[in-house]
Amino acid sequence: MHRLLVKSATHSYPVYIGTHIRLHINRFLPKHYSSIMVITDDHVAPLYLEDIKKALRHYRVNEVVVPAGERSKNIHTFYNLHTQALDYGLDRESLIIALGGGVIGDLAGFMAATYMRGIDYIQMPTTILAHDSGIGGKTAINHERGKNLIGSFYPPVAVIYDTYVLHSLDDREKRSGYAELIKEALLRDEDFFNALLNTNVHDLTDKQLVNDLYKGMQIKSAIVAKDERDNNVRQFLNLGHTFAHALEAEVGYGEMTHGEAVALGLLFALHVSTAEFSQPLPYSSLLDWMQRNSYPLDLSMIQAQCMLERMRFDKKASREHIRMVLLANIADPVMFDLEIQKMKRYLVSFLNELSNRT
Ligand code: NAD
């Protein structure tokens, strides 16, 4: 088992990463709690909820199971969680456990942040992608006008990450999570990046998962410790995301997982960085790895102009420029303002290059 300490403005919290640690979750609670509410979704509940309840049998435990997927990150589900917590008699000495992927982590985290002005919660990530969302303290639900528009910074008291549960993820979710690991490696660690390029994401051992997730979380926690509130260096974690957010919206949410879109966004960032910094960057080796691992690469239905329009709506865009993270080199990220017409030329050349390769 690996242990990591994440620093936040209010407290430091441990992250435990290991195989089968869900069966002993009681050992990792930071203190005694009057009662516990486990929040999970209807894919995860039949697989792992009983294990958690068994490990917590000496506590008063209630559970709430919400429908799986992004649609549960809404104000109605959020309000119902509060009602159920009141029905169960949760008080300020109670604990919430978020057992699930990033959706449950964000929803249960925000519920914990607001219930009686804030009670303790633990993240138990069950997806690879949630290695990213599980730390850093960003919690949120969606507004009908946009993702994550209602939320707060509210770090958990611990993160308990059992990598055994990741084997039941389907291939798309595995690809999705590994894209964020690739991003973290590109931001900070060339050796880690090269090691990831030897990974077959559809055939992962427990040892490999523990090591990769530990490294990814080390990188994210180091960045978040420097800038918890997202004012400067934390924005580097958006590498690949300006393109990815536009692409997800363009193909329609749910058609492509977030991480699959991020992987293409990373490729686009390498395409632009290579041209802007005249620096040899691993565009081809990343593309080869994505091909070997069955990432979606066919963007023949995507128009550069439509992507450009979407990017112009990004929070960080101005009338003349679109801001994105580039790499002056591996492990050397920079914020860059690209003039609109230049961005369009890069989109056209990237989409052409990709269609020639696939
Ligand atoms: P998710 O939580 O919807 O999980 C993906 C799917 O996998 C769901 O159907 C879920 O039921 C299923 N699943 C989860 N664990 C499983 C398991 N062990 N075995 C089988 N199936 C399992 O999605 P996600 O990709 O984990 O997270 C995406 C969310 O994370 C988005 O809402 C995004 O906004 C958020 N996010 C938040 C942060 C942050 O810093 N707070 C960062 C990145 C992403």
Short mmCIF file of C-alpha atoms in Angstrom, two decimals, residues 22-285:
data_model
loop_
_atom_site.label_atom_id
_atom_site.label_comp_id
_atom_site.label_asym_id
_atom_site.label_seq_id
_atom_site.Cartn_x
_atom_site.Cartn_y
_atom_site.Cartn_z
CA ARG A 22 -11.89 -1.36 0.91
CA LEU A 23 -12.28 -4.50 3.03
CA HIS A 24 -10.56 -2.70 5.94
CA ILE A 25 -11.85 0.81 5.45
CA ASN A 26 -12.63 1.00 9.20
CA ARG A 27 -8.87 1.12 9.86
CA PHE A 28 -8.45 4.28 7.81
CA LEU A 29 -11.11 6.47 9.42
CA PRO A 30 -9.39 9.44 11.08
CA LYS A 31 -11.67 9.36 14.18
CA HIS A 32 -14.87 7.87 15.57
CA TYR A 33 -18.12 9.09 13.95
CA SER A 34 -21.68 9.13 15.33
CA SER A 35 -23.03 7.73 12.05
CA ILE A 36 -22.02 7.27 8.42
CA MET A 37 -23.87 7.84 5.15
CA VAL A 38 -22.43 6.09 2.09
CA ILE A 39 -23.38 7.75 -1.19
CA THR A 40 -22.89 5.64 -4.31
CA ASP A 41 -24.44 4.92 -7.72
CA ASP A 42 -26.45 1.99 -9.04
CA HIS A 43 -23.52 0.49 -10.99
CA VAL A 44 -21.13 0.52 -8.05
CA ALA A 45 -23.61 -0.43 -5.30
CA PRO A 46 -24.23 -4.05 -6.39
CA LEU A 47 -20.48 -4.59 -6.79
CA TYR A 48 -18.91 -3.04 -3.68
CA LEU A 49 -21.42 -1.53 -1.24
CA GLU A 50 -21.77 -4.71 0.86
CA ASP A 51 -17.97 -4.88 1.33
CA ILE A 52 -17.98 -1.36 2.73
CA LYS A 53 -20.94 -1.96 5.03
CA LYS A 54 -19.35 -5.14 6.32
CA ALA A 55 -16.09 -3.36 7.13
CA LEU A 56 -18.11 -0.66 8.94
CA ARG A 57 -20.44 -3.03 10.79
CA HIS A 58 -19.62 -1.46 14.18
CA TYR A 59 -20.98 1.88 12.98
CA ARG A 60 -24.50 3.09 12.30
CA VAL A 61 -24.42 3.11 8.48
CA ASN A 62 -27.01 4.25 5.94
CA GLU A 63 -26.68 4.33 2.21
CA VAL A 64 -28.10 6.35 -0.66
CA VAL A 65 -27.86 4.96 -4.19
CA VAL A 66 -28.35 7.41 -7.07
CA PRO A 67 -28.58 6.64 -10.81
CA ALA A 68 -25.16 6.26 -12.43
CA GLY A 69 -23.89 9.02 -14.68
CA GLU A 70 -23.51 12.75 -15.06
CA ARG A 71 -27.27 13.37 -14.84
CA SER A 72 -27.12 12.75 -11.07
CA LYS A 73 -24.93 15.82 -10.56
CA ASN A 74 -28.00 18.05 -10.34
CA ILE A 75 -29.72 20.25 -7.76
CA HIS A 76 -32.65 17.83 -7.23
CA THR A 77 -30.45 14.84 -6.39
CA PHE A 78 -28.35 17.14 -4.21
CA TYR A 79 -31.46 18.32 -2.32
CA ASN A 80 -32.74 14.75 -1.92
CA LEU A 81 -29.42 13.73 -0.38
CA HIS A 82 -29.91 16.45 2.23
CA THR A 83 -33.44 15.20 2.93
CA GLN A 84 -32.20 11.65 3.35
CA ALA A 85 -29.38 12.77 5.63
CA LEU A 86 -31.94 14.57 7.81
CA ASP A 87 -34.20 11.49 7.82
CA TYR A 88 -31.26 9.33 8.91
CA GLY A 89 -30.42 11.82 11.69
CA LEU A 90 -26.92 12.69 10.45
CA ASP A 91 -25.35 15.31 12.72
CA ARG A 92 -22.17 17.37 12.71
CA GLU A 93 -20.22 14.36 14.07
CA SER A 94 -21.30 12.17 11.16
CA LEU A 95 -19.29 11.13 8.13
CA ILE A 96 -20.16 10.91 4.45
CA ILE A 97 -18.39 8.40 2.23
CA ALA A 98 -18.37 9.05 -1.53
CA LEU A 99 -18.10 5.57 -3.08
CA GLY A 100 -17.85 5.94 -6.86
CA GLY A 101 -16.33 7.78 -9.78
CA GLY A 102 -15.95 11.51 -10.29
CA VAL A 103 -19.70 12.07 -10.44
CA ILE A 104 -20.28 10.65 -6.96
CA GLY A 105 -17.12 12.34 -5.63
CA ASP A 106 -18.27 15.77 -6.83
CA LEU A 107 -21.89 15.32 -5.75
CA ALA A 108 -21.27 13.75 -2.32
CA GLY A 109 -18.38 16.17 -1.70
CA PHE A 110 -20.61 19.17 -2.34
CA MET A 111 -23.37 17.65 -0.22
CA ALA A 112 -20.86 17.21 2.64
CA ALA A 113 -19.63 20.79 2.13
CA THR A 114 -23.12 22.17 2.67
CA TYR A 115 -24.87 19.78 5.08
CA MET A 116 -25.08 21.65 8.41
CA ARG A 117 -22.46 24.04 7.01
CA GLY A 118 -20.00 21.23 6.37
CA ILE A 119 -19.30 17.77 7.77
CA ASP A 120 -16.42 15.34 7.20
CA TYR A 121 -16.32 13.20 4.09
CA ILE A 122 -14.05 10.55 2.62
CA GLN A 123 -13.45 9.97 -1.08
CA MET A 124 -13.43 6.31 -2.14
CA PRO A 125 -12.72 6.62 -5.89
CA THR A 126 -13.80 3.64 -7.97
CA THR A 127 -12.73 4.85 -11.43
CA ILE A 128 -9.24 5.54 -12.77
CA LEU A 129 -10.31 9.06 -13.69
CA ALA A 130 -11.31 9.71 -10.08
CA HIS A 131 -7.64 9.58 -9.02
CA ASP A 132 -7.78 13.13 -10.37
CA SER A 133 -11.17 14.26 -9.05
CA GLY A 134 -10.67 12.55 -5.66
CA ILE A 135 -7.95 14.97 -4.57
CA GLY A 136 -7.78 18.73 -4.74
CA GLY A 137 -11.06 19.52 -3.00
CA LYS A 138 -13.12 20.73 -5.95
CA THR A 139 -16.75 19.71 -5.42
CA ALA A 140 -19.69 20.63 -7.63
CA ILE A 141 -23.00 19.93 -9.27
CA ASN A 142 -24.10 21.07 -12.72
CA HIS A 143 -26.49 23.88 -13.59
CA GLU A 144 -28.61 23.36 -16.70
CA ARG A 145 -26.52 26.11 -18.32
CA GLY A 146 -23.20 24.42 -17.72
CA LYS A 147 -21.05 21.88 -15.94
CA ASN A 148 -19.79 22.38 -12.38
CA LEU A 149 -21.28 25.86 -12.05
CA ILE A 150 -22.48 25.33 -8.45
CA GLY A 151 -19.82 24.13 -6.06
CA SER A 152 -17.10 24.83 -3.55
CA PHE A 153 -13.54 24.02 -2.56
CA TYR A 154 -13.99 21.46 0.22
CA PRO A 155 -11.22 18.87 0.72
CA PRO A 156 -12.03 15.42 2.15
CA VAL A 157 -10.57 14.12 5.45
CA ALA A 158 -9.09 11.11 3.63
CA VAL A 159 -9.01 9.34 0.28
CA ILE A 160 -9.16 5.54 0.27
CA TYR A 161 -8.39 4.11 -3.14
CA ASP A 162 -8.76 0.37 -3.65
CA THR A 163 -7.33 -0.44 -7.09
CA TYR A 164 -8.94 -3.90 -7.12
CA VAL A 165 -12.32 -2.32 -7.96
CA LEU A 166 -10.89 -0.80 -11.15
CA HIS A 167 -10.89 -4.21 -12.86
CA SER A 168 -14.68 -4.08 -13.25
CA LEU A 169 -14.48 -0.85 -15.29
CA ASP A 170 -15.24 -1.21 -18.97
CA ASP A 171 -12.54 -0.45 -21.56
CA ARG A 172 -13.80 3.06 -22.31
CA GLU A 173 -13.54 4.06 -18.66
CA LYS A 174 -10.02 2.62 -18.46
CA ARG A 175 -8.96 4.65 -21.49
CA SER A 176 -10.64 7.70 -20.02
CA GLY A 177 -8.67 7.48 -16.77
CA TYR A 178 -5.32 6.79 -18.41
CA ALA A 179 -5.57 9.96 -20.50
CA GLU A 180 -5.46 12.04 -17.31
CA LEU A 181 -2.39 10.07 -16.16
CA ILE A 182 -0.70 10.84 -19.49
CA LYS A 183 -1.55 14.51 -18.93
CA GLU A 184 0.01 14.53 -15.45
CA ALA A 185 3.15 12.81 -16.79
CA LEU A 186 3.49 15.34 -19.63
CA LEU A 187 3.23 18.18 -17.11
CA ARG A 188 5.88 16.93 -14.72
CA ASP A 189 7.68 13.66 -15.41
CA GLU A 190 9.20 12.47 -18.70
CA ASP A 191 10.22 9.03 -17.34
CA PHE A 192 6.66 8.42 -16.16
CA PHE A 193 5.36 9.50 -19.58
CA ASN A 194 7.69 7.05 -21.36
CA ALA A 195 6.67 4.25 -18.99
CA LEU A 196 2.99 4.97 -19.66
CA LEU A 197 3.62 4.62 -23.40
CA ASN A 198 4.40 0.94 -22.73
CA THR A 199 1.06 0.41 -21.02
CA ASN A 200 -1.77 -1.65 -22.42
CA VAL A 201 -4.74 -0.07 -20.65
CA HIS A 202 -6.90 -3.11 -21.29
CA ASP A 203 -4.54 -5.44 -19.46
CA LEU A 204 -3.49 -3.78 -16.21
CA THR A 205 -2.03 -5.54 -13.18
CA ASP A 206 -2.78 -4.39 -9.64
CA LYS A 207 0.87 -3.50 -9.13
CA GLN A 208 0.89 -1.33 -12.23
CA LEU A 209 -2.35 0.41 -11.26
CA VAL A 210 -1.10 1.17 -7.75
CA ASN A 211 2.19 2.57 -9.11
CA ASP A 212 0.65 4.62 -11.92
CA LEU A 213 -2.10 6.08 -9.75
CA TYR A 214 0.35 6.87 -6.96
CA LYS A 215 2.60 8.76 -9.39
CA GLY A 216 -0.35 10.62 -10.96
CA MET A 217 -1.70 11.62 -7.55
CA GLN A 218 1.75 12.76 -6.41
CA ILE A 219 1.90 15.11 -9.39
CA LYS A 220 -1.62 16.43 -8.90
CA SER A 221 -1.20 16.91 -5.15
CA ALA A 222 2.08 18.82 -5.63
CA ILE A 223 0.34 21.19 -8.05
CA VAL A 224 -2.75 21.62 -5.86
CA ALA A 225 -0.60 22.25 -2.75
CA LYS A 226 0.89 25.27 -4.55
CA ASP A 227 -2.40 26.65 -5.87
CA GLU A 228 -5.51 25.12 -4.33
CA ARG A 229 -7.83 27.88 -5.61
CA ASP A 230 -6.89 27.56 -9.26
CA ASN A 231 -5.31 31.02 -9.63
CA ASN A 232 -2.06 30.03 -11.37
CA VAL A 233 -0.20 26.68 -11.62
CA ARG A 234 -3.33 24.56 -11.08
CA GLN A 235 -4.49 25.84 -14.47
CA PHE A 236 -1.75 23.71 -16.07
CA LEU A 237 -4.00 20.74 -15.24
CA ASN A 238 -6.15 22.04 -18.10
CA LEU A 239 -3.56 20.74 -20.58
CA GLY A 240 -5.57 19.21 -23.43
CA HIS A 241 -8.88 20.44 -21.99
CA THR A 242 -9.59 23.51 -24.17
CA PHE A 243 -9.77 21.20 -27.18
CA ALA A 244 -11.42 18.37 -25.20
CA HIS A 245 -14.30 20.49 -23.85
CA ALA A 246 -15.05 21.80 -27.36
CA LEU A 247 -14.87 18.29 -28.81
CA GLU A 248 -17.15 16.76 -26.13
CA ALA A 249 -19.74 19.43 -26.84
CA GLU A 250 -19.32 19.04 -30.61
CA VAL A 251 -19.75 15.25 -30.75
CA GLY A 252 -22.48 15.35 -28.07
CA TYR A 253 -21.94 14.54 -24.38
CA GLY A 254 -21.73 10.81 -23.72
CA GLU A 255 -20.61 9.93 -27.26
CA MET A 256 -17.01 10.06 -26.15
CA THR A 257 -15.76 9.79 -22.55
CA HIS A 258 -14.12 12.88 -21.07
CA GLY A 259 -10.72 11.20 -21.01
CA GLU A 260 -10.94 10.03 -24.62
CA ALA A 261 -11.54 13.66 -25.59
CA VAL A 262 -8.66 14.75 -23.33
CA ALA A 263 -6.29 12.30 -25.07
CA LEU A 264 -7.11 13.97 -28.40
CA GLY A 265 -6.71 17.35 -26.70
CA LEU A 266 -3.22 16.35 -25.53
CA LEU A 267 -2.35 15.38 -29.06
CA PHE A 268 -3.59 18.76 -30.30
CA ALA A 269 -1.56 20.55 -27.60
CA LEU A 270 1.55 18.67 -28.80
CA HIS A 271 0.77 19.60 -32.42
CA VAL A 272 0.55 23.32 -31.56
CA SER A 273 3.50 23.23 -29.13
CA THR A 274 5.77 21.61 -31.72
CA ALA A 275 5.02 24.45 -34.16
CA GLU A 276 5.21 27.28 -31.60
CA PHE A 277 8.41 26.18 -29.88
CA SER A 278 10.18 24.38 -32.78
CA GLN A 279 10.85 21.61 -30.29
CA PRO A 280 10.69 17.86 -30.98
CA LEU A 281 7.77 16.65 -28.87
CA PRO A 282 6.32 13.10 -28.67
CA TYR A 283 3.32 13.66 -30.96
CA SER A 284 3.85 10.46 -32.97
CA SER A 285 4.60 8.23 -30.00
#
